[in-house]
PDB file of C-alpha atoms in Angstrom:
ATOM      1  CA  UNK D  93       0.213  -0.351   0.326  1.00 57.00           C
ATOM      2  CA  UNK D  94       2.498   1.960   0.908  1.00 66.00           C
ATOM      3  CA  UNK D  95       4.866   1.971  -2.190  1.00 58.00           C
ATOM      4  CA  UNK D  96       1.266   2.441  -4.026  1.00 50.00           C
ATOM      5  CA  UNK D  97       0.554   5.664  -2.726  1.00 58.00           C
ATOM      6  CA  UNK D  98       4.245   6.609  -3.271  1.00 57.00           C
ATOM      7  CA  UNK D  99       3.836   5.661  -7.260  1.00 51.00           C
ATOM      8  CA  UNK D 100       1.053   7.843  -7.610  1.00 52.00           C
ATOM      9  CA  UNK D 101       2.616  10.961  -5.702  1.00 48.00           C
ATOM     10  CA  UNK D 102       5.053  10.229  -7.833  1.00 45.00           C
ATOM     11  CA  UNK D 103       3.103  10.081 -11.129  1.00 43.00           C
ATOM     12  CA  UNK D 104       1.037  13.234  -9.938  1.00 46.00           C
ATOM     13  CA  UNK D 105       4.738  15.075  -8.992  1.00 42.00           C
ATOM     14  CA  UNK D 106       5.620  14.238 -12.561  1.00 42.00           C
ATOM     15  CA  UNK D 107       2.867  15.730 -14.064  1.00 39.00           C
ATOM     16  CA  UNK D 108       3.571  19.375 -12.434  1.00 39.00           C
ATOM     17  CA  UNK D 109       6.644  19.548 -13.288  1.00 36.00           C
ATOM     18  CA  UNK D 110       5.593  18.586 -17.033  1.00 36.00           C
ATOM     19  CA  UNK D 111       2.521  21.337 -16.266  1.00 39.00           C
ATOM     20  CA  UNK D 112       5.096  23.659 -15.473  1.00 41.00           C
ATOM     21  CA  UNK D 113       7.517  23.160 -18.253  1.00 40.00           C
ATOM     22  CA  UNK D 114       6.486  24.572 -21.067  1.00 47.00           C
ATOM     23  CA  UNK D 115       9.168  25.351 -23.738  1.00 50.00           C
ATOM     24  CA  UNK D 116       9.094  24.814 -27.336  1.00 52.00           C
ATOM     25  CA  UNK D 117      11.480  22.066 -26.779  1.00 48.00           C
ATOM     26  CA  UNK D 118       8.927  19.740 -25.685  1.00 49.00           C
ATOM     27  CA  UNK D 119       6.984  19.534 -28.829  1.00 47.00           C
ATOM     28  CA  UNK D 120       7.271  17.318 -31.741  1.00 51.00           C
ATOM     29  CA  UNK D 121       9.524  18.639 -34.577  1.00 52.00           C
ATOM     30  CA  UNK D 122       7.399  20.312 -36.845  1.00 50.00           C
ATOM     31  CA  UNK D 123       4.333  20.999 -34.629  1.00 77.00           C
ATOM     32  CA  UNK D 124       4.677  24.836 -35.289  1.00 89.00           C
ATOM     33  CA  UNK D 125       2.615  27.653 -38.401  1.00 90.00           C
ATOM     34  CA  UNK D 126       4.595  28.512 -40.808  1.00 91.00           C
ATOM     35  CA  UNK D 127       6.206  31.757 -39.056  1.00 90.00           C
ATOM     36  CA  UNK D 128       9.227  34.818 -40.641  1.00 92.00           C
ATOM     37  CA  UNK D 129      11.884  35.501 -39.076  1.00 92.00           C
ATOM     38  CA  UNK D 130      15.637  36.430 -39.409  1.00 91.00           C
ATOM     39  CA  UNK D 131      19.100  35.780 -39.388  1.00 90.00           C
ATOM     40  CA  UNK D 132      21.718  38.699 -38.951  1.00 85.00           C
ATOM     41  CA  UNK D 133      24.897  38.001 -40.684  1.00 83.00           C
ATOM     42  CA  UNK D 134      28.064  39.753 -41.740  1.00 80.00           C
ATOM     43  CA  UNK D 135      28.914  40.266 -44.788  1.00 78.00           C
ATOM     44  CA  UNK D 136      30.821  36.885 -46.781  1.00 80.00           C
ATOM     45  CA  UNK D 137      29.117  34.727 -43.188  1.00 86.00           C
ATOM     46  CA  UNK D 138      28.130  31.515 -43.642  1.00 88.00           C
ATOM     47  CA  UNK D 139      25.045  29.911 -41.317  1.00 92.00           C
ATOM     48  CA  UNK D 140      25.323  25.865 -40.576  1.00 94.00           C
ATOM     49  CA  UNK D 141      22.243  23.887 -42.635  1.00 94.00           C
ATOM     50  CA  UNK D 142      21.254  20.338 -40.944  1.00 95.00           C
ATOM     51  CA  UNK D 143      19.464  17.472 -41.205  1.00 94.00           C
ATOM     52  CA  UNK D 144      19.393  16.540 -37.531  1.00 95.00           C
ATOM     53  CA  UNK D 145      18.359  18.856 -34.795  1.00 96.00           C
ATOM     54  CA  UNK D 146      22.112  18.695 -33.624  1.00 95.00           C
ATOM     55  CA  UNK D 147      25.633  20.381 -33.571  1.00 95.00           C
ATOM     56  CA  UNK D 148      26.588  16.285 -34.858  1.00 96.00           C
ATOM     57  CA  UNK D 149      23.918  16.634 -38.071  1.00 94.00           C
ATOM     58  CA  UNK D 150      25.427  16.092 -41.323  1.00 93.00           C
ATOM     59  CA  UNK D 151      25.761  19.735 -42.817  1.00 93.00           C
ATOM     60  CA  UNK D 152      23.166  20.058 -45.922  1.00 94.00           C
ATOM     61  CA  UNK D 153      23.638  23.663 -46.581  1.00 91.00           C
ATOM     62  CA  UNK D 154      24.286  27.601 -45.926  1.00 92.00           C
ATOM     63  CA  UNK D 155      22.730  30.320 -45.476  1.00 90.00           C
ATOM     64  CA  UNK D 156      24.579  33.229 -47.042  1.00 84.00           C
ATOM     65  CA  UNK D 157      22.751  37.098 -47.115  1.00 72.00           C
ATOM     66  CA  UNK D 158      23.431  37.932 -50.910  1.00 60.00           C
ATOM     67  CA  UNK D 159      22.682  41.123 -52.602  1.00 48.00           C
ATOM     68  CA  UNK D 160      20.528  42.351 -55.698  1.00 37.00           C
ATOM     69  CA  UNK D 161      23.062  40.311 -58.271  1.00 40.00           C
ATOM     70  CA  UNK D 162      23.146  37.530 -56.267  1.00 42.00           C
ATOM     71  CA  UNK D 163      26.997  38.445 -54.499  1.00 46.00           C
ATOM     72  CA  UNK D 164      27.717  38.645 -51.053  1.00 46.00           C
ATOM     73  CA  UNK D 165      26.841  41.979 -49.174  1.00 45.00           C
ATOM     74  CA  UNK D 166      30.318  44.412 -49.315  1.00 50.00           C
ATOM     75  CA  UNK D 167      28.967  47.128 -46.571  1.00 52.00           C
ATOM     76  CA  UNK D 168      30.422  45.790 -43.758  1.00 56.00           C
ATOM     77  CA  UNK D 169      27.174  46.137 -41.772  1.00 71.00           C
ATOM     78  CA  UNK D 170      25.248  43.084 -40.775  1.00 75.00           C
ATOM     79  CA  UNK D 171      22.486  42.054 -43.713  1.00 78.00           C
ATOM     80  CA  UNK D 172      19.102  39.948 -42.232  1.00 83.00           C
ATOM     81  CA  UNK D 173      18.145  36.380 -43.659  1.00 85.00           C
ATOM     82  CA  UNK D 174      15.163  36.066 -43.859  1.00 88.00           C
ATOM     83  CA  UNK D 175      13.397  32.247 -43.263  1.00 91.00           C
ATOM     84  CA  UNK D 176      10.445  30.085 -42.201  1.00 92.00           C
ATOM     85  CA  UNK D 177      10.894  27.981 -39.462  1.00 94.00           C
ATOM     86  CA  UNK D 178       8.438  25.287 -39.436  1.00 93.00           C
ATOM     87  CA  UNK D 179       8.624  23.829 -35.571  1.00 94.00           C
ATOM     88  CA  UNK D 180      11.304  23.666 -33.671  1.00 94.00           C
ATOM     89  CA  UNK D 181      12.826  20.551 -31.046  1.00 94.00           C
ATOM     90  CA  UNK D 182      15.422  20.481 -28.427  1.00 91.00           C
ATOM     91  CA  UNK D 183      16.713  24.305 -28.461  1.00 93.00           C
ATOM     92  CA  UNK D 184      17.177  23.559 -32.798  1.00 96.00           C
ATOM     93  CA  UNK D 185      14.761  26.053 -35.355  1.00 95.00           C
ATOM     94  CA  UNK D 186      13.311  23.738 -38.537  1.00 95.00           C
ATOM     95  CA  UNK D 187      13.488  26.353 -41.515  1.00 94.00           C
ATOM     96  CA  UNK D 188      11.647  25.150 -44.733  1.00 92.00           C
ATOM     97  CA  UNK D 189      14.749  25.390 -47.557  1.00 91.00           C
ATOM     98  CA  UNK D 190      14.575  26.596 -51.237  1.00 82.00           C
ATOM     99  CA  UNK D 191      14.956  30.681 -50.359  1.00 82.00           C
ATOM    100  CA  UNK D 192      17.649  32.506 -52.107  1.00 83.00           C
ATOM    101  CA  UNK D 193      19.630  32.379 -49.452  1.00 85.00           C
ATOM    102  CA  UNK D 194      19.942  29.078 -49.200  1.00 87.00           C
ATOM    103  CA  UNK D 195      22.945  27.232 -51.202  1.00 87.00           C
ATOM    104  CA  UNK D 196      22.632  23.099 -50.335  1.00 87.00           C
ATOM    105  CA  UNK D 197      25.707  21.998 -49.481  1.00 86.00           C
ATOM    106  CA  UNK D 198      26.431  19.204 -52.416  1.00 81.00           C
ATOM    107  CA  UNK D 199      23.558  20.390 -55.065  1.00 77.00           C
ATOM    108  CA  UNK D 200      21.167  17.882 -54.582  1.00 77.00           C
ATOM    109  CA  UNK D 201      17.735  19.702 -53.298  1.00 76.00           C
ATOM    110  CA  UNK D 202      16.055  20.024 -49.270  1.00 82.00           C
ATOM    111  CA  UNK D 203      13.135  20.790 -47.839  1.00 90.00           C
ATOM    112  CA  UNK D 204      13.441  21.037 -43.847  1.00 93.00           C
ATOM    113  CA  UNK D 205      17.076  22.023 -42.440  1.00 94.00           C
ATOM    114  CA  UNK D 206      17.378  22.586 -39.284  1.00 96.00           C
ATOM    115  CA  UNK D 207      19.802  25.698 -37.641  1.00 96.00           C
ATOM    116  CA  UNK D 208      20.338  26.566 -33.757  1.00 96.00           C
ATOM    117  CA  UNK D 209      16.583  29.011 -32.555  1.00 95.00           C
ATOM    118  CA  UNK D 210      18.506  31.063 -30.894  1.00 93.00           C
ATOM    119  CA  UNK D 211      20.162  32.787 -33.622  1.00 93.00           C
ATOM    120  CA  UNK D 212      16.730  34.473 -35.142  1.00 94.00           C
ATOM    121  CA  UNK D 213      14.771  36.810 -34.471  1.00 93.00           C
ATOM    122  CA  UNK D 214      12.203  39.110 -34.626  1.00 94.00           C
ATOM    123  CA  UNK D 215      11.299  42.629 -33.347  1.00 90.00           C
ATOM    124  CA  UNK D 216       7.852  44.189 -32.523  1.00 89.00           C
ATOM    125  CA  UNK D 217       8.023  46.862 -34.738  1.00 88.00           C
ATOM    126  CA  UNK D 218       4.217  46.387 -35.828  1.00 87.00           C
ATOM    127  CA  UNK D 219       1.189  48.285 -36.028  1.00 88.00           C
ATOM    128  CA  UNK D 220      -1.337  47.175 -33.006  1.00 89.00           C
ATOM    129  CA  UNK D 221      -0.660  46.044 -29.928  1.00 91.00           C
ATOM    130  CA  UNK D 222       1.605  43.024 -29.247  1.00 93.00           C
ATOM    131  CA  UNK D 223       0.734  40.510 -26.177  1.00 93.00           C
ATOM    132  CA  UNK D 224       2.842  38.132 -23.695  1.00 95.00           C
ATOM    133  CA  UNK D 225       1.877  34.972 -22.279  1.00 96.00           C
ATOM    134  CA  UNK D 226       3.777  32.900 -19.481  1.00 96.00           C
ATOM    135  CA  UNK D 227       2.653  29.696 -21.931  1.00 94.00           C
ATOM    136  CA  UNK D 228       0.880  29.445 -25.151  1.00 91.00           C
ATOM    137  CA  UNK D 229      -1.878  28.304 -25.328  1.00 86.00           C
ATOM    138  CA  UNK D 230      -6.022  28.987 -23.152  1.00 85.00           C
ATOM    139  CA  UNK D 231      -3.278  27.574 -20.753  1.00 90.00           C
ATOM    140  CA  UNK D 232      -1.420  30.979 -20.979  1.00 92.00           C
ATOM    141  CA  UNK D 233      -1.651  33.890 -18.841  1.00 95.00           C
ATOM    142  CA  UNK D 234      -1.370  37.078 -20.291  1.00 95.00           C
ATOM    143  CA  UNK D 235       1.636  38.861 -19.484  1.00 96.00           C
ATOM    144  CA  UNK D 236       1.852  42.479 -20.682  1.00 94.00           C
ATOM    145  CA  UNK D 237       1.186  44.173 -23.901  1.00 94.00           C
ATOM    146  CA  UNK D 238       3.920  45.688 -25.937  1.00 93.00           C
ATOM    147  CA  UNK D 239       2.823  48.403 -28.364  1.00 91.00           C
ATOM    148  CA  UNK D 240       4.983  51.201 -29.568  1.00 87.00           C
ATOM    149  CA  UNK D 241       8.040  49.900 -28.339  1.00 88.00           C
ATOM    150  CA  UNK D 242      11.077  47.473 -30.544  1.00 88.00           C
ATOM    151  CA  UNK D 243      12.047  45.501 -29.443  1.00 91.00           C
ATOM    152  CA  UNK D 244      14.458  42.371 -30.819  1.00 92.00           C
ATOM    153  CA  UNK D 245      13.503  38.757 -29.256  1.00 95.00           C
ATOM    154  CA  UNK D 246      15.598  36.008 -29.787  1.00 95.00           C
ATOM    155  CA  UNK D 247      13.906  32.970 -31.010  1.00 95.00           C
ATOM    156  CA  UNK D 248      13.518  29.917 -28.725  1.00 95.00           C
ATOM    157  CA  UNK D 249      10.300  27.913 -30.759  1.00 94.00           C
ATOM    158  CA  UNK D 250       7.314  27.657 -32.183  1.00 93.00           C
ATOM    159  CA  UNK D 251       4.504  26.427 -31.113  1.00 92.00           C
ATOM    160  CA  UNK D 252       1.092  26.408 -32.488  1.00 91.00           C
ATOM    161  CA  UNK D 253       1.137  30.092 -34.156  1.00 91.00           C
ATOM    162  CA  UNK D 254       3.100  31.334 -30.881  1.00 93.00           C
ATOM    163  CA  UNK D 255       6.776  31.958 -30.755  1.00 94.00           C
ATOM    164  CA  UNK D 256       8.898  31.079 -28.072  1.00 95.00           C
ATOM    165  CA  UNK D 257      10.963  34.606 -27.353  1.00 96.00           C
ATOM    166  CA  UNK D 258      13.549  35.933 -24.709  1.00 95.00           C
ATOM    167  CA  UNK D 259      15.181  39.618 -25.069  1.00 94.00           C
ATOM    168  CA  UNK D 260      16.672  40.840 -21.650  1.00 92.00           C
ATOM    169  CA  UNK D 261      13.326  43.262 -20.836  1.00 92.00           C
ATOM    170  CA  UNK D 262      10.784  41.102 -21.372  1.00 93.00           C
ATOM    171  CA  UNK D 263      12.159  37.968 -20.643  1.00 94.00           C
ATOM    172  CA  UNK D 264      11.129  34.595 -21.556  1.00 96.00           C
ATOM    173  CA  UNK D 265       7.461  34.895 -22.699  1.00 96.00           C
ATOM    174  CA  UNK D 266       5.381  33.437 -25.305  1.00 96.00           C
ATOM    175  CA  UNK D 267       3.621  35.745 -28.551  1.00 94.00           C
ATOM    176  CA  UNK D 268       0.577  35.917 -30.416  1.00 89.00           C
ATOM    177  CA  UNK D 269       2.172  37.914 -33.139  1.00 90.00           C
ATOM    178  CA  UNK D 270       5.520  39.488 -34.093  1.00 92.00           C
ATOM    179  CA  UNK D 271       7.025  41.406 -37.207  1.00 90.00           C
ATOM    180  CA  UNK D 272      10.250  39.345 -39.222  1.00 89.00           C
ATOM    181  CA  UNK D 273      12.179  42.018 -40.858  1.00 82.00           C
ATOM    182  CA  UNK D 274      15.278  44.487 -39.603  1.00 75.00           C
ATOM    183  CA  UNK D 275      13.172  47.467 -40.961  1.00 79.00           C
ATOM    184  CA  UNK D 276      10.128  46.948 -38.663  1.00 78.00           C
ATOM    185  CA  UNK D 277       6.315  46.364 -40.049  1.00 82.00           C
ATOM    186  CA  UNK D 278       4.776  49.252 -39.450  1.00 77.00           C
ATOM    187  CA  UNK D 279       3.007  51.235 -42.034  1.00 76.00           C
ATOM    188  CA  UNK D 280       3.462  54.922 -41.035  1.00 61.00           C
TER     189      UNK D 280
END
């Protein structure tokens, strides 16, 4: 009987830990609606894209920001490369590949690839308010609203129509809207 009580308590404690530890890395790969974000690259810098979400994963290609003529940007400034996130797992973002900034290593086209999620950025320069939440979905508590502020966030992952992001001002939060352009998405 004591073993049954201890076992029940352990199961309930496990559910409590799981309930309180929601982050994007616990979701299955491909578990979010396609969403855009950007990575900032120095001229000539390449970001490795992997076949699996691990540092040991096979390299399938690279992202490198190019200008309109297809050559790398000649200025010394960072250049944004917009990507489409289709999932996340264990701190990695799954990207849909094939954009103008992606180059396959062996020339073979790949549909998807992985990069560390925290290399991706979104910002709050939008018309209207962005709501921050403690977790995604109906169980999330609204933590605040961002309106008229220019804040950049590092992406941690995604789930459904939500992005898990972090910055020094807001900390680790989930957001319901974002901008994937470094110059912002405001109309005015």
